XYZ file of N, CA and C in Angstrom:
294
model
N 198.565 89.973 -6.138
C 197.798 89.412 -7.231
C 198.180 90.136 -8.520
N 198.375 89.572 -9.452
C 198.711 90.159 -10.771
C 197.663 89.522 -11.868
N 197.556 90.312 -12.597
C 196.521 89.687 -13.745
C 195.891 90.848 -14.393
N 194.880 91.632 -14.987
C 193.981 92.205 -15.595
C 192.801 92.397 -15.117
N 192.292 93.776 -14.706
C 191.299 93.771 -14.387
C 189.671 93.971 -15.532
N 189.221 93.195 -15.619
C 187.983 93.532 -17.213
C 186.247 93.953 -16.060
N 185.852 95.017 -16.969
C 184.551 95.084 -16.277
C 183.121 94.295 -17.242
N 182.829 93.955 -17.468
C 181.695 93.216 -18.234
C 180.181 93.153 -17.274
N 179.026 93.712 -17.483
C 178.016 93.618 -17.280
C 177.788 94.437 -15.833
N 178.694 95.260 -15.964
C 178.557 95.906 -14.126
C 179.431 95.405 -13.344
N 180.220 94.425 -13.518
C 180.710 93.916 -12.570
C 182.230 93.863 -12.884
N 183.244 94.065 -12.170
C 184.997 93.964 -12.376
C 185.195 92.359 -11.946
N 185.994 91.996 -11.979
C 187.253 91.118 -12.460
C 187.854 90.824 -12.286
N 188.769 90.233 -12.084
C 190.695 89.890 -12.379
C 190.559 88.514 -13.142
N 191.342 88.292 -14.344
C 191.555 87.923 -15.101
C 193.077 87.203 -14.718
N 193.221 86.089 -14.164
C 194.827 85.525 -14.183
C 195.699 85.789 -15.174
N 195.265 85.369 -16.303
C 196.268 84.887 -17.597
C 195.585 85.906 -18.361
N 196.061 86.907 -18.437
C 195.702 87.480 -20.198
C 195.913 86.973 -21.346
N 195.492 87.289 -22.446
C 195.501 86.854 -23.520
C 197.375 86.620 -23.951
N 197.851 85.751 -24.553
C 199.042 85.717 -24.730
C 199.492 86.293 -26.344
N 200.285 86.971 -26.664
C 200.603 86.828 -28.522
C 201.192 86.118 -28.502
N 200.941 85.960 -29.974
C 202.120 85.049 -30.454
C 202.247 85.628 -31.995
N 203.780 85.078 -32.670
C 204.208 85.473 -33.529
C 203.745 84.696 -35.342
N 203.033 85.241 -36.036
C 202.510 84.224 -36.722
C 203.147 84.848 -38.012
N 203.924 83.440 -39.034
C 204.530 83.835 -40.025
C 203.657 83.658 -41.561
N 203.237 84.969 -41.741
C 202.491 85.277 -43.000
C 202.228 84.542 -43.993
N 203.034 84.314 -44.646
C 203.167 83.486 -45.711
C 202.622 81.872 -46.064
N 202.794 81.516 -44.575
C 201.905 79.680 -44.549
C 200.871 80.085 -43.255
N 200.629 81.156 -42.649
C 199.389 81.834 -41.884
C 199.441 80.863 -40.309
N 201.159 80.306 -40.127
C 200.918 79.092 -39.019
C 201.824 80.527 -38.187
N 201.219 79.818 -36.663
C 201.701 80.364 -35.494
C 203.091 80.184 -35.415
N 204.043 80.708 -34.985
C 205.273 80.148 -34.622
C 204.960 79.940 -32.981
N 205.561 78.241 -32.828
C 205.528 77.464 -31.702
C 206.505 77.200 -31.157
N 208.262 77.498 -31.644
C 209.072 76.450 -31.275
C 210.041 77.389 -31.988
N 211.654 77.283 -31.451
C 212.513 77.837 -31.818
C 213.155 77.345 -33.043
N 212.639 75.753 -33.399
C 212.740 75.135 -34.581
C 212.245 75.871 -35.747
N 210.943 75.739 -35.556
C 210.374 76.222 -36.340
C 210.873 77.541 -37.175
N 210.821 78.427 -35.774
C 211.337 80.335 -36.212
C 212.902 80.093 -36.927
N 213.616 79.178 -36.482
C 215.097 78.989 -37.341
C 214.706 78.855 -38.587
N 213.775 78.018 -39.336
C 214.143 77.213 -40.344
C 213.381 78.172 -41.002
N 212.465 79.047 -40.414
C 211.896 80.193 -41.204
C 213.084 81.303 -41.342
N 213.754 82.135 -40.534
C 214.662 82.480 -40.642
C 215.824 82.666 -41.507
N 216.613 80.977 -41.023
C 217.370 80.499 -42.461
C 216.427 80.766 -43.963
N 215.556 80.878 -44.418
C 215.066 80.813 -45.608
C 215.145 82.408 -45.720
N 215.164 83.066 -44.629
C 215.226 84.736 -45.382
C 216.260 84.975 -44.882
N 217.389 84.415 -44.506
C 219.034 84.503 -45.262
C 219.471 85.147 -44.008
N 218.550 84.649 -42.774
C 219.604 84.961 -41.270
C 220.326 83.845 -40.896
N 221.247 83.642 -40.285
C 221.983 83.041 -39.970
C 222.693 83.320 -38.095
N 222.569 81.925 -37.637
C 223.056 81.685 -36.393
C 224.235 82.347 -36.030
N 224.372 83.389 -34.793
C 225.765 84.055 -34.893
C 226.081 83.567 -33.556
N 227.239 83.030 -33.293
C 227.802 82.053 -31.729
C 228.792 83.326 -30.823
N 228.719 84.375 -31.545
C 229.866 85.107 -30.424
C 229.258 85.936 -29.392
N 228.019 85.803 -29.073
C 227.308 86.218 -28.172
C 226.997 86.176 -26.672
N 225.813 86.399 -26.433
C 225.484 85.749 -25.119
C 225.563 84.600 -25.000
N 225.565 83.853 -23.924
C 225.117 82.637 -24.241
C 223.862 81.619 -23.685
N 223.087 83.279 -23.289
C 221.793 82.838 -22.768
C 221.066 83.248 -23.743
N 221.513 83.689 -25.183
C 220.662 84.042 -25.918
C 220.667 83.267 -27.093
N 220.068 82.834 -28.150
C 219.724 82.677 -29.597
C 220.165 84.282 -30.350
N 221.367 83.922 -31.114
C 221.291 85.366 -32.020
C 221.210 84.669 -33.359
N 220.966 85.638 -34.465
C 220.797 85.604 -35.573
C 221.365 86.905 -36.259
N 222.318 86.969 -37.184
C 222.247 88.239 -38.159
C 222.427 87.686 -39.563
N 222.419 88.646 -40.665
C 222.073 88.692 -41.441
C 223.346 89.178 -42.493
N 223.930 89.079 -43.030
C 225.216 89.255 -44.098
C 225.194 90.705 -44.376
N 223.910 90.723 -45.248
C 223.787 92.062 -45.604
C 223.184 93.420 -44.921
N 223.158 93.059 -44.016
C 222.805 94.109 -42.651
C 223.490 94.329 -41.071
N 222.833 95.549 -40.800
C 223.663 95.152 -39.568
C 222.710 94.612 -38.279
N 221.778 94.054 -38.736
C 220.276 94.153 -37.438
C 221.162 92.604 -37.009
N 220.618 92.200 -35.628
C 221.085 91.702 -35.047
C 219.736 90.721 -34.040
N 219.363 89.815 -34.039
C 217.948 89.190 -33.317
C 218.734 88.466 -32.346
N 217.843 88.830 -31.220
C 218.612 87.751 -29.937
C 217.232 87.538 -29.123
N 216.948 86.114 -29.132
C 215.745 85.574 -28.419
C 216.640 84.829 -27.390
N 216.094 85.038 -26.028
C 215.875 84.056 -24.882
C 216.181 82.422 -25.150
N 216.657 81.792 -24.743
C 217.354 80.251 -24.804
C 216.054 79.775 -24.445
N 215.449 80.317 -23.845
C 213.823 79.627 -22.524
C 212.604 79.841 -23.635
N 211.969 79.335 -24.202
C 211.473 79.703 -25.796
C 209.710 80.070 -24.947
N 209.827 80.100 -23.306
C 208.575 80.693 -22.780
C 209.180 81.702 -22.267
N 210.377 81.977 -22.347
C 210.408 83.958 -22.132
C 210.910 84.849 -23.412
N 209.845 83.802 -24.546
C 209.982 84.311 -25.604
C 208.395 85.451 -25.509
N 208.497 86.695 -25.758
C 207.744 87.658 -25.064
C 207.540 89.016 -26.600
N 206.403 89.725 -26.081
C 205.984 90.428 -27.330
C 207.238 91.134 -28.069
N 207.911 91.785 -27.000
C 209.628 92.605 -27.486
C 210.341 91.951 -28.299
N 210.397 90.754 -28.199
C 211.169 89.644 -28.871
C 210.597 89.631 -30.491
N 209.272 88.932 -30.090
C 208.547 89.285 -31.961
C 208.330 90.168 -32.011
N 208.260 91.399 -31.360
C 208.065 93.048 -32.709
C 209.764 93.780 -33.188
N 210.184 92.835 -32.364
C 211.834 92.979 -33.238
C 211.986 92.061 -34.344
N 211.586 91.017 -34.634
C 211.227 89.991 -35.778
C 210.428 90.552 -36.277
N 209.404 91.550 -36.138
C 208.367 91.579 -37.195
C 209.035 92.860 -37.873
N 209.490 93.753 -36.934
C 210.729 95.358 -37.730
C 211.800 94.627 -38.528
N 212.122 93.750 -38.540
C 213.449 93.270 -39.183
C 213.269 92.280 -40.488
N 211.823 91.523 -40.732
C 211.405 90.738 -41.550
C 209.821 91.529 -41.736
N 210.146 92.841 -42.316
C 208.276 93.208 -43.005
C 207.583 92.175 -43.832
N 206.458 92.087 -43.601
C 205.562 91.487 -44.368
C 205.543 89.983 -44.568
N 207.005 89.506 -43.530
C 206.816 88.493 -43.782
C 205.898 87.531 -42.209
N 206.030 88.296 -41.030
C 205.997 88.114 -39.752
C 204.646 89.054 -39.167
N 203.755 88.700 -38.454
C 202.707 89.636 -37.865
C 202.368 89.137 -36.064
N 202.936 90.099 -35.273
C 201.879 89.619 -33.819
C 200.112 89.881 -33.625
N 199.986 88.629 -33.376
C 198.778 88.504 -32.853
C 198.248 87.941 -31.378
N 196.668 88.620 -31.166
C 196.328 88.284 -29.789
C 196.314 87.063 -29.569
């Protein structure tokens, strides 16, 4: 069994599904849902699609840097590691939430 154990009122628990994050982009206060979406946000802060990679991955870098973003092709084993590397690489513009 996997899941979370919570105690509330005396009594324990297991919890299936914990709470999930997700990656929400600051600026229009919307969730990111979709790998569409996170591109076209992306492209606007001047990352760009890089093809010499994995090819189970989505990369992105950036001209003037050397950071490097590589999300999962499977946009549900898109996972907290994934956005707190988007949120170190784009400050203030990106925040995880519960």
């Amino acid at each position: 069994m996997s899941g979370v154990w919570v105690f509330n009122n005396g009594v324990y628990r297991l919890e299936s599904s914990p709470k999930r994050r997700v990656l929400v982009h600051l600026p229009s206060g919307e969730a990111v849902s979709s790998y569409s979406s996170l591109e076209n946000i992306l492209r606007g802060l001047g990352w760009e699609r890089y093809y010499g990679g994995d090819p189970d991955f989505y990369q992105y870098h950036k001209h003037s840097s050397i950071d490097l973003i590589s999300l999962p092709k499977d946009f549900s084993k898109f996972g907290s590691v994934h956005m707190y590397d988007i949120v170190v690489k784009n400050p203030n513009v990106f925040h995880v939430r519960d």
